[in-house]
Tab-separated table of C-alpha atoms (C1' of nucleotides) in Angstrom:
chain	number	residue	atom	x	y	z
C	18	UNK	CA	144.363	154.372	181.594
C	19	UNK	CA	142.038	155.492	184.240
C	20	UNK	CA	140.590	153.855	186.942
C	21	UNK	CA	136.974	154.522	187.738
C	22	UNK	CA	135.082	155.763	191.338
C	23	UNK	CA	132.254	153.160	190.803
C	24	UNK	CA	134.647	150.140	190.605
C	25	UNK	CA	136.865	151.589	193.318
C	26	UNK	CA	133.866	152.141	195.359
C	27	UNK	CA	132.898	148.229	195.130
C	28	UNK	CA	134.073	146.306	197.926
C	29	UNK	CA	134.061	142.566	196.043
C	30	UNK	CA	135.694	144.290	193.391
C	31	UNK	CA	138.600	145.517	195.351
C	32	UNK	CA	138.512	142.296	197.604
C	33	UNK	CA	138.751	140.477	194.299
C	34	UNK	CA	142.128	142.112	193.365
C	35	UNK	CA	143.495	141.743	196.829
C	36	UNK	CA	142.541	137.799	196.692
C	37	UNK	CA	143.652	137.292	193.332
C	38	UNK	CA	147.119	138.883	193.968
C	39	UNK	CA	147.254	136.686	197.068
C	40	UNK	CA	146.439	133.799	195.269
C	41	UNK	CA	148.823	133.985	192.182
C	42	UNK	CA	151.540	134.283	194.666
C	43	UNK	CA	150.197	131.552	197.197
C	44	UNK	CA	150.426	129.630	193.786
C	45	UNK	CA	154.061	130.539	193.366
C	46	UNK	CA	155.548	129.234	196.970
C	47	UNK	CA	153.253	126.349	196.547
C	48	UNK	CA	154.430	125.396	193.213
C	49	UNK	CA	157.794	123.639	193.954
C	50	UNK	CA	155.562	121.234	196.114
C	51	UNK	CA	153.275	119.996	193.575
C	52	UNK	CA	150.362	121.460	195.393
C	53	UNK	CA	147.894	124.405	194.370
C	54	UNK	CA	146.498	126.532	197.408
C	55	UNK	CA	142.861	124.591	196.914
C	56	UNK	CA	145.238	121.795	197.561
C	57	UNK	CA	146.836	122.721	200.657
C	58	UNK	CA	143.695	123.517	201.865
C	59	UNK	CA	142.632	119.971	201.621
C	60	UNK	CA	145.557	118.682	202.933
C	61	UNK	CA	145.286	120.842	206.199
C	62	UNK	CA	141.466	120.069	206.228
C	63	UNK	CA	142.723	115.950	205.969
C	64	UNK	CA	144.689	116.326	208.919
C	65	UNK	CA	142.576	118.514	211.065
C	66	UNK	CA	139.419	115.883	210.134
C	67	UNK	CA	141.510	112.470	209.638
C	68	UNK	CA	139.142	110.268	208.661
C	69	UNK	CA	136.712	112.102	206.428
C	70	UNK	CA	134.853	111.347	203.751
C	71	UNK	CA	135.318	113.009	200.193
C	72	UNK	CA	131.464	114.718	200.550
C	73	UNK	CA	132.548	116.251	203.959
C	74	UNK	CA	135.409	117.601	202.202
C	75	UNK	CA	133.968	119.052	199.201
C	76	UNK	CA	131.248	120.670	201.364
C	77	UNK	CA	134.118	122.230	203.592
C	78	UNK	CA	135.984	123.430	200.620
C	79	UNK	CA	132.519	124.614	198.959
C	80	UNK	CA	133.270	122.240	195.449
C	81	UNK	CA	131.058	119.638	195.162
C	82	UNK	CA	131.597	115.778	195.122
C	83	UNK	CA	132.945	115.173	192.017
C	84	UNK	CA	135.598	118.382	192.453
C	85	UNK	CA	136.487	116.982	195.535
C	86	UNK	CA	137.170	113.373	193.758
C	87	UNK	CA	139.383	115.407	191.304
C	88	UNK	CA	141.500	116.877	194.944
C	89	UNK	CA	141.735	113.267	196.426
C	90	UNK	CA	143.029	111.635	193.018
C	91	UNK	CA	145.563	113.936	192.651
C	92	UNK	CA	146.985	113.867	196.168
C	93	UNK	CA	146.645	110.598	196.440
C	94	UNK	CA	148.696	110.191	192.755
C	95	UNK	CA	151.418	112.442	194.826
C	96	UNK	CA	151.497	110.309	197.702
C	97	UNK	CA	149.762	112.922	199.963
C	98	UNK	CA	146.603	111.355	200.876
C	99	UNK	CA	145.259	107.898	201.516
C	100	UNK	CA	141.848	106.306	200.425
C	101	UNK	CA	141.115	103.934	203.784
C	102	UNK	CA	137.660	101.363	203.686
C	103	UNK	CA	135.431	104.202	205.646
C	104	UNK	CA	132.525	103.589	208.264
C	105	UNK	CA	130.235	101.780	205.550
C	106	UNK	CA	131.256	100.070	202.770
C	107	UNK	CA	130.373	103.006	200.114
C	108	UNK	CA	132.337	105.821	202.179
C	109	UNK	CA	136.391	106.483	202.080
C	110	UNK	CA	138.097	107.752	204.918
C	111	UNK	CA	140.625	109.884	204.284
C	112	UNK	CA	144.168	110.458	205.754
C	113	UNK	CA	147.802	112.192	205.160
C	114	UNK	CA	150.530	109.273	204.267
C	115	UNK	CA	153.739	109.404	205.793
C	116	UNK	CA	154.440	111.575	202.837
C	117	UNK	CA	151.729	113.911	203.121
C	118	UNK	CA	152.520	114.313	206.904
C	119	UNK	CA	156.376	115.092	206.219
C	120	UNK	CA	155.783	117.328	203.272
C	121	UNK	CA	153.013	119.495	204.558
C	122	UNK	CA	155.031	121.011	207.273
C	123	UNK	CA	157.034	122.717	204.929
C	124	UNK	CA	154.114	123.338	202.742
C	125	UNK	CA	152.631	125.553	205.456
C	126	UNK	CA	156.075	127.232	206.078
C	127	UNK	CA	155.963	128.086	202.725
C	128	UNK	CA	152.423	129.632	203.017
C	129	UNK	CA	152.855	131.292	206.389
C	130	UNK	CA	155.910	132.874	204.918
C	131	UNK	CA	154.368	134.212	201.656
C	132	UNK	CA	150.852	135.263	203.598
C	133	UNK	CA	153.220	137.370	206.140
C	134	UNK	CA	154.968	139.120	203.696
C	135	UNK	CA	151.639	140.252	202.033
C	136	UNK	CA	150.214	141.205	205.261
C	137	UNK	CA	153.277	142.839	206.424
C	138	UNK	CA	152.192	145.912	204.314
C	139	UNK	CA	149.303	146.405	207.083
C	140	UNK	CA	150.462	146.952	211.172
C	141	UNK	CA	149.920	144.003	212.993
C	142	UNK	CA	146.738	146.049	214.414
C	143	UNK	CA	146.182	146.210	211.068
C	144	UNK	CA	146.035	142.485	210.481
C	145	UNK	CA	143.866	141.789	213.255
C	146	UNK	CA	141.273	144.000	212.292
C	147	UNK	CA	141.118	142.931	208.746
C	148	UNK	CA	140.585	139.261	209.769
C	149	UNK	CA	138.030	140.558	211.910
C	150	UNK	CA	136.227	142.553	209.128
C	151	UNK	CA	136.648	139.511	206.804
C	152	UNK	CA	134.929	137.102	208.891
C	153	UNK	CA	131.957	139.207	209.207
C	154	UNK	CA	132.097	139.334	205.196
C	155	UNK	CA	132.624	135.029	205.163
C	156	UNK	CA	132.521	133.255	208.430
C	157	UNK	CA	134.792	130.542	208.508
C	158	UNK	CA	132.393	128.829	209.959
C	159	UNK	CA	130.560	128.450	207.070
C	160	UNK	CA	132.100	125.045	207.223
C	161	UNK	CA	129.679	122.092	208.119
Y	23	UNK	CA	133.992	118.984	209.935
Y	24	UNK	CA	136.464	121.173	211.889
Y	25	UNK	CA	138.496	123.982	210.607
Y	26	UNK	CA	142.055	124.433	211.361
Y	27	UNK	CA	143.767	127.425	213.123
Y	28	UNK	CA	146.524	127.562	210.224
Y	29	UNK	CA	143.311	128.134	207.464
Y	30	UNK	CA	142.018	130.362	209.529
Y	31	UNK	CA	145.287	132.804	210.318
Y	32	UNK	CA	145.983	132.756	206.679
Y	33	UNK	CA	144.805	136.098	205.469
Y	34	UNK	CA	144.850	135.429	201.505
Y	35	UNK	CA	142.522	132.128	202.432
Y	36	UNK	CA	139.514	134.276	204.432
Y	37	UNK	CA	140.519	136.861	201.540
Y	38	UNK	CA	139.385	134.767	198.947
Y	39	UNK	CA	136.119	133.307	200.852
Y	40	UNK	CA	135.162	136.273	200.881
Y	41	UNK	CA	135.796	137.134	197.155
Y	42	UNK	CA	134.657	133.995	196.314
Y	43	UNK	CA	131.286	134.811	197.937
Y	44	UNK	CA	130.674	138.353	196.217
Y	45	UNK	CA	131.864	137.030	192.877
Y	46	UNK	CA	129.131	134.496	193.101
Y	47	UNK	CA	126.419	136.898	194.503
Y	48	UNK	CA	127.562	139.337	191.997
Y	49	UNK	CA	127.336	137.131	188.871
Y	50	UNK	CA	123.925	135.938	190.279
Y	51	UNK	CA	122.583	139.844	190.189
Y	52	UNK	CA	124.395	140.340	186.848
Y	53	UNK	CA	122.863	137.654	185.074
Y	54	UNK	CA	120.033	138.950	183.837
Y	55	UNK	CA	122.266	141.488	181.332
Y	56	UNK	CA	124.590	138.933	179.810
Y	57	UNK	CA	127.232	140.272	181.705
Y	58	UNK	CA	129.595	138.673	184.181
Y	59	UNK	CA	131.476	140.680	186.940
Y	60	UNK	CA	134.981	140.516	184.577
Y	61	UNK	CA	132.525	142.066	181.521
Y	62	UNK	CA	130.774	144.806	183.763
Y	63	UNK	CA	134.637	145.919	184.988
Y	64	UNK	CA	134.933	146.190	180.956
Y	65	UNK	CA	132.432	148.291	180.372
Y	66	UNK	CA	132.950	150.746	183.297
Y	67	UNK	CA	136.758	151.051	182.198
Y	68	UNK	CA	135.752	151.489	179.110
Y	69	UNK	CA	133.174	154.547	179.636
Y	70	UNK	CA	135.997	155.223	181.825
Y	71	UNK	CA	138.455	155.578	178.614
Y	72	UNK	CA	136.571	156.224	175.606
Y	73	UNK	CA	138.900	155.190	172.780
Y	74	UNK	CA	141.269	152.851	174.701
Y	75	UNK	CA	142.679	149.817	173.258
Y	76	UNK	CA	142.502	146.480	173.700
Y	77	UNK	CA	146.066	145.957	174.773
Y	78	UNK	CA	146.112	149.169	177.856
Y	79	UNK	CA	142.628	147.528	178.531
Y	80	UNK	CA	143.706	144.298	179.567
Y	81	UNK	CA	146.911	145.404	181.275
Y	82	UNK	CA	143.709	147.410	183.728
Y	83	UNK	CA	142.185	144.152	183.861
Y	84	UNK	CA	145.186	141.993	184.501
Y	85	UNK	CA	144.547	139.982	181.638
Y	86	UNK	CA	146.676	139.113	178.555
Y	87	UNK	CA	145.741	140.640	174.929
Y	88	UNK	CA	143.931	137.819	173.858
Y	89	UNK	CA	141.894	137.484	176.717
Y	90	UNK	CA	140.759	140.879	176.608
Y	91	UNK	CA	139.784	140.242	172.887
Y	92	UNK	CA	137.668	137.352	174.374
Y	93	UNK	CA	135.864	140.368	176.310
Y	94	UNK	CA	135.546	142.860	174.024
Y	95	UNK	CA	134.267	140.380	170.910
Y	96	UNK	CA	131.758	139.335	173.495
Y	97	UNK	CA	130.334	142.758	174.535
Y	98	UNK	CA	130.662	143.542	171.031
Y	99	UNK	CA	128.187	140.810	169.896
Y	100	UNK	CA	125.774	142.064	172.982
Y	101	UNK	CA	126.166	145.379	171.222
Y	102	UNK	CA	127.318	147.105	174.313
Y	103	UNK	CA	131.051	147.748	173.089
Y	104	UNK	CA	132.193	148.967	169.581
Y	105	UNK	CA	135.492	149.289	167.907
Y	106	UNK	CA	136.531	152.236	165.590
Y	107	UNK	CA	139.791	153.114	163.326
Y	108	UNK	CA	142.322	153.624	166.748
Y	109	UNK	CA	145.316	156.462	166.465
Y	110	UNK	CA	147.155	154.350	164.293
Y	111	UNK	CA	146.335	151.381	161.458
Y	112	UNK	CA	146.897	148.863	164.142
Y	113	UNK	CA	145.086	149.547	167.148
Y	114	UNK	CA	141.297	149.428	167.953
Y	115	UNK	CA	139.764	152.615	169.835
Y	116	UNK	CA	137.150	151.118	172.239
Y	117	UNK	CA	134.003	153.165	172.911
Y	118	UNK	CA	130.514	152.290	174.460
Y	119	UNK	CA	127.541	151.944	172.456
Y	120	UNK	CA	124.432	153.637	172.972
Y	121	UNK	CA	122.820	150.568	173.988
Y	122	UNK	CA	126.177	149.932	176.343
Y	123	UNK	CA	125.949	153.509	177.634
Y	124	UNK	CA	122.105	152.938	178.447
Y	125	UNK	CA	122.567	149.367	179.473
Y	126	UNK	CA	125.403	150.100	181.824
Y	127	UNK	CA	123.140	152.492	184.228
Y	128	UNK	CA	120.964	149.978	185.307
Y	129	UNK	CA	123.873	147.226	185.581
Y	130	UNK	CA	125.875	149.823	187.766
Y	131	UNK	CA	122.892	149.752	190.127
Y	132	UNK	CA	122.788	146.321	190.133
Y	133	UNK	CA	126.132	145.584	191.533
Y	134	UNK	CA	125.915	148.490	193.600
Y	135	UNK	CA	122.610	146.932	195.207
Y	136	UNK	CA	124.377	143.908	195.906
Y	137	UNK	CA	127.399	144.866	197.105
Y	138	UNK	CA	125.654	147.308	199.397
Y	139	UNK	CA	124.050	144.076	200.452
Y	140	UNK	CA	127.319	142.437	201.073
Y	141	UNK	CA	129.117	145.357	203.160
Y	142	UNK	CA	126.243	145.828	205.200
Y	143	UNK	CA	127.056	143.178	207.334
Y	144	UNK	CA	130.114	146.147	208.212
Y	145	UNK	CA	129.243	149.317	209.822
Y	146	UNK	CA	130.175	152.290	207.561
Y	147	UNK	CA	133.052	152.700	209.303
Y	148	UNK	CA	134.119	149.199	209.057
Y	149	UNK	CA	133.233	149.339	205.453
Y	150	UNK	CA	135.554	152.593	205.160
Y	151	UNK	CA	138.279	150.487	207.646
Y	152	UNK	CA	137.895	147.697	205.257
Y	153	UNK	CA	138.674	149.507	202.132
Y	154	UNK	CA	141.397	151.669	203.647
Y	155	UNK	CA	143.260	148.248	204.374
Y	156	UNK	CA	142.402	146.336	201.359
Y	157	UNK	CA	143.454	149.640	199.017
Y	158	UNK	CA	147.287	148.859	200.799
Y	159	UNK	CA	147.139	145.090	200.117
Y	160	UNK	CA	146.268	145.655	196.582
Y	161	UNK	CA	146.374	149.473	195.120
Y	162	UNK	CA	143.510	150.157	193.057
Y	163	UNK	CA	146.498	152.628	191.155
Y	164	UNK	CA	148.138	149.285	190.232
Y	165	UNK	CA	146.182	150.409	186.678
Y	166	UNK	CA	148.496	151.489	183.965
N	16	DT	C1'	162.534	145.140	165.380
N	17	DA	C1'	158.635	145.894	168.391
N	18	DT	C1'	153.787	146.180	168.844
N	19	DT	C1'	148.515	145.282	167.985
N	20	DG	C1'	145.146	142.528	166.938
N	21	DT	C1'	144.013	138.082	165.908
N	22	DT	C1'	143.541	132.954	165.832
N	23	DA	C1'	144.263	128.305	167.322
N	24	DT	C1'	145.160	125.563	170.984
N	25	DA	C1'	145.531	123.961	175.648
N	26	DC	C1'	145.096	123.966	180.557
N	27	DT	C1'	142.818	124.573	185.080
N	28	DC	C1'	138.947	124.562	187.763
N	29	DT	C1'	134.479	123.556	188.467
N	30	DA	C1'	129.826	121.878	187.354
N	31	DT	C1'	126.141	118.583	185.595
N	32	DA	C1'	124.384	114.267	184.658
N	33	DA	C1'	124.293	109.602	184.747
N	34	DC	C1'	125.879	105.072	186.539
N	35	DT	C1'	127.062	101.615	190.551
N	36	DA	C1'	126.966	99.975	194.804
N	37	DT	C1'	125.624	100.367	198.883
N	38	DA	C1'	122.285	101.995	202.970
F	23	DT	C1'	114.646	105.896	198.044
F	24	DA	C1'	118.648	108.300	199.306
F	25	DT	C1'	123.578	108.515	199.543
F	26	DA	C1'	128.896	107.972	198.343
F	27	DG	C1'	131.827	107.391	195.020
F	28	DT	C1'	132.841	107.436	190.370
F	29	DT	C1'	133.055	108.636	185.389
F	30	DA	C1'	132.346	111.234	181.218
F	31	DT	C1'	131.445	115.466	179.459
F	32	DA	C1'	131.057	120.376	179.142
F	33	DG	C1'	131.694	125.201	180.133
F	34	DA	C1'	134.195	129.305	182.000
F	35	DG	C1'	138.224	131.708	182.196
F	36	DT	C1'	142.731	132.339	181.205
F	37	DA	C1'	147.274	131.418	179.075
F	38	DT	C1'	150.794	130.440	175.332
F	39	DA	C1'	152.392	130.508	170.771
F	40	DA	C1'	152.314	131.851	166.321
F	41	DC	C1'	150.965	134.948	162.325
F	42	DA	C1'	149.807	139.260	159.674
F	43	DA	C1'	149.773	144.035	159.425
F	44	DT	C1'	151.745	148.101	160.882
F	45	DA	C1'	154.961	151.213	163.391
DNA sequence: TATTGTTATACTCTATAACTATA
DNA sequence: TATAGTTATAGAGTATAACAATA
């Protein structure tokens, strides 16, 4: 089976194979935790914005309201994440538990660890420059 | 909403932002053929390897049997894919149609267009950079 | 026995649309 | 009127498991 120039010589293509590798493995630490990457990254975005309200979240983790209901209900089943009465009686604010606090320290370990050994295949150089590259592709902030 | 330094040093998460973001501007440009960025890889391995079958097909795609049989019944009811008698009674050969064949110009261009689009936001020798290190996190030669 | 295509089924993720209760 | 949360529903996309035909 060959591979072809045109799809080789499509950057989203190839950055869609290096993301989805990343991701089935990201998915693999994650899994003895209960947690999906999309799920991490709501945690982390919970504790970096303690407080927030579900629309804020969805809009940082581009899904819209009623994906980012799905996100809370879940973590919140697992004991993550806490609904809290929010600044107006039709908002949420959102927090870690106890649990979610504890747990996601290892959770990021477990992240760090598998995103190092994919990016240990590039130089450290290396590594610097593609995060560089990438944010001119996506801007992280892109977030609200 | 803030973003959080462990996000942000996490190359598989900016990795898939930016996937994320040409997938979406790619399916937007591909629309108007019926064909999603998964379909157009289809078609351009398949020109690629006239007579294939479905099985070597989806191991190039990363996808099991039966999902590529999703694919190729689909571009078979567009009339861009056909099947013939394979090598043996139990495999398919895979070809193009003539429709496919004249079809698949003007989608080529398409995605080509947009992903130019996309990269431009890179110098050309970022863009080169940027494949260069995305070819070592993910070989494009990972094909069977 | 192993492999190819096929079918049925299910699961994940996300979206849309409509409802409710606030503001 | 507009907004936040919620619910029900639907659609992609992919996977698993089983079966028939063939190797």
């Amino acid at each position: 089976m060959k591979s072809d120039p045109v799809l080789d010589h499509l950057v989203g293509y190839r950055l869609k194979r290096a993301a989805v590798a990343a991701d089935a493995e990201a998915r693999r630490v994650l899994e003895p935790f209960g947690v999906t990457p999309a799920r991490l990254a709501t945690l982390i975005l919970i504790r970096a914005n303690p407080g927030c309200d579900q629309t804020a979240l969805g809009r940082a983790l581009s899904v819209n309201r009623s994906s980012a209901m799905k996100l809370v209900n879940l973590l919140s089943e697992r004991g993550f994440v806490e609904r809290r009465p929010g600044r107006n009686a039709r908002t949420n604010a959102l927090f870690l538990t106890p649990e979610g606090e504890a747990q996601l320290g290892a959770m990021i370990d477990a992240i760090e660890r598998s995103d190092e050994e994919m990016a240990a295949r590039l130089t450290p150089a290396e590594q610097k420059v593609l995060r560089a590259l990438l944010d001119k592709l996506a801007p992280p902030d892109t977030i609200d």
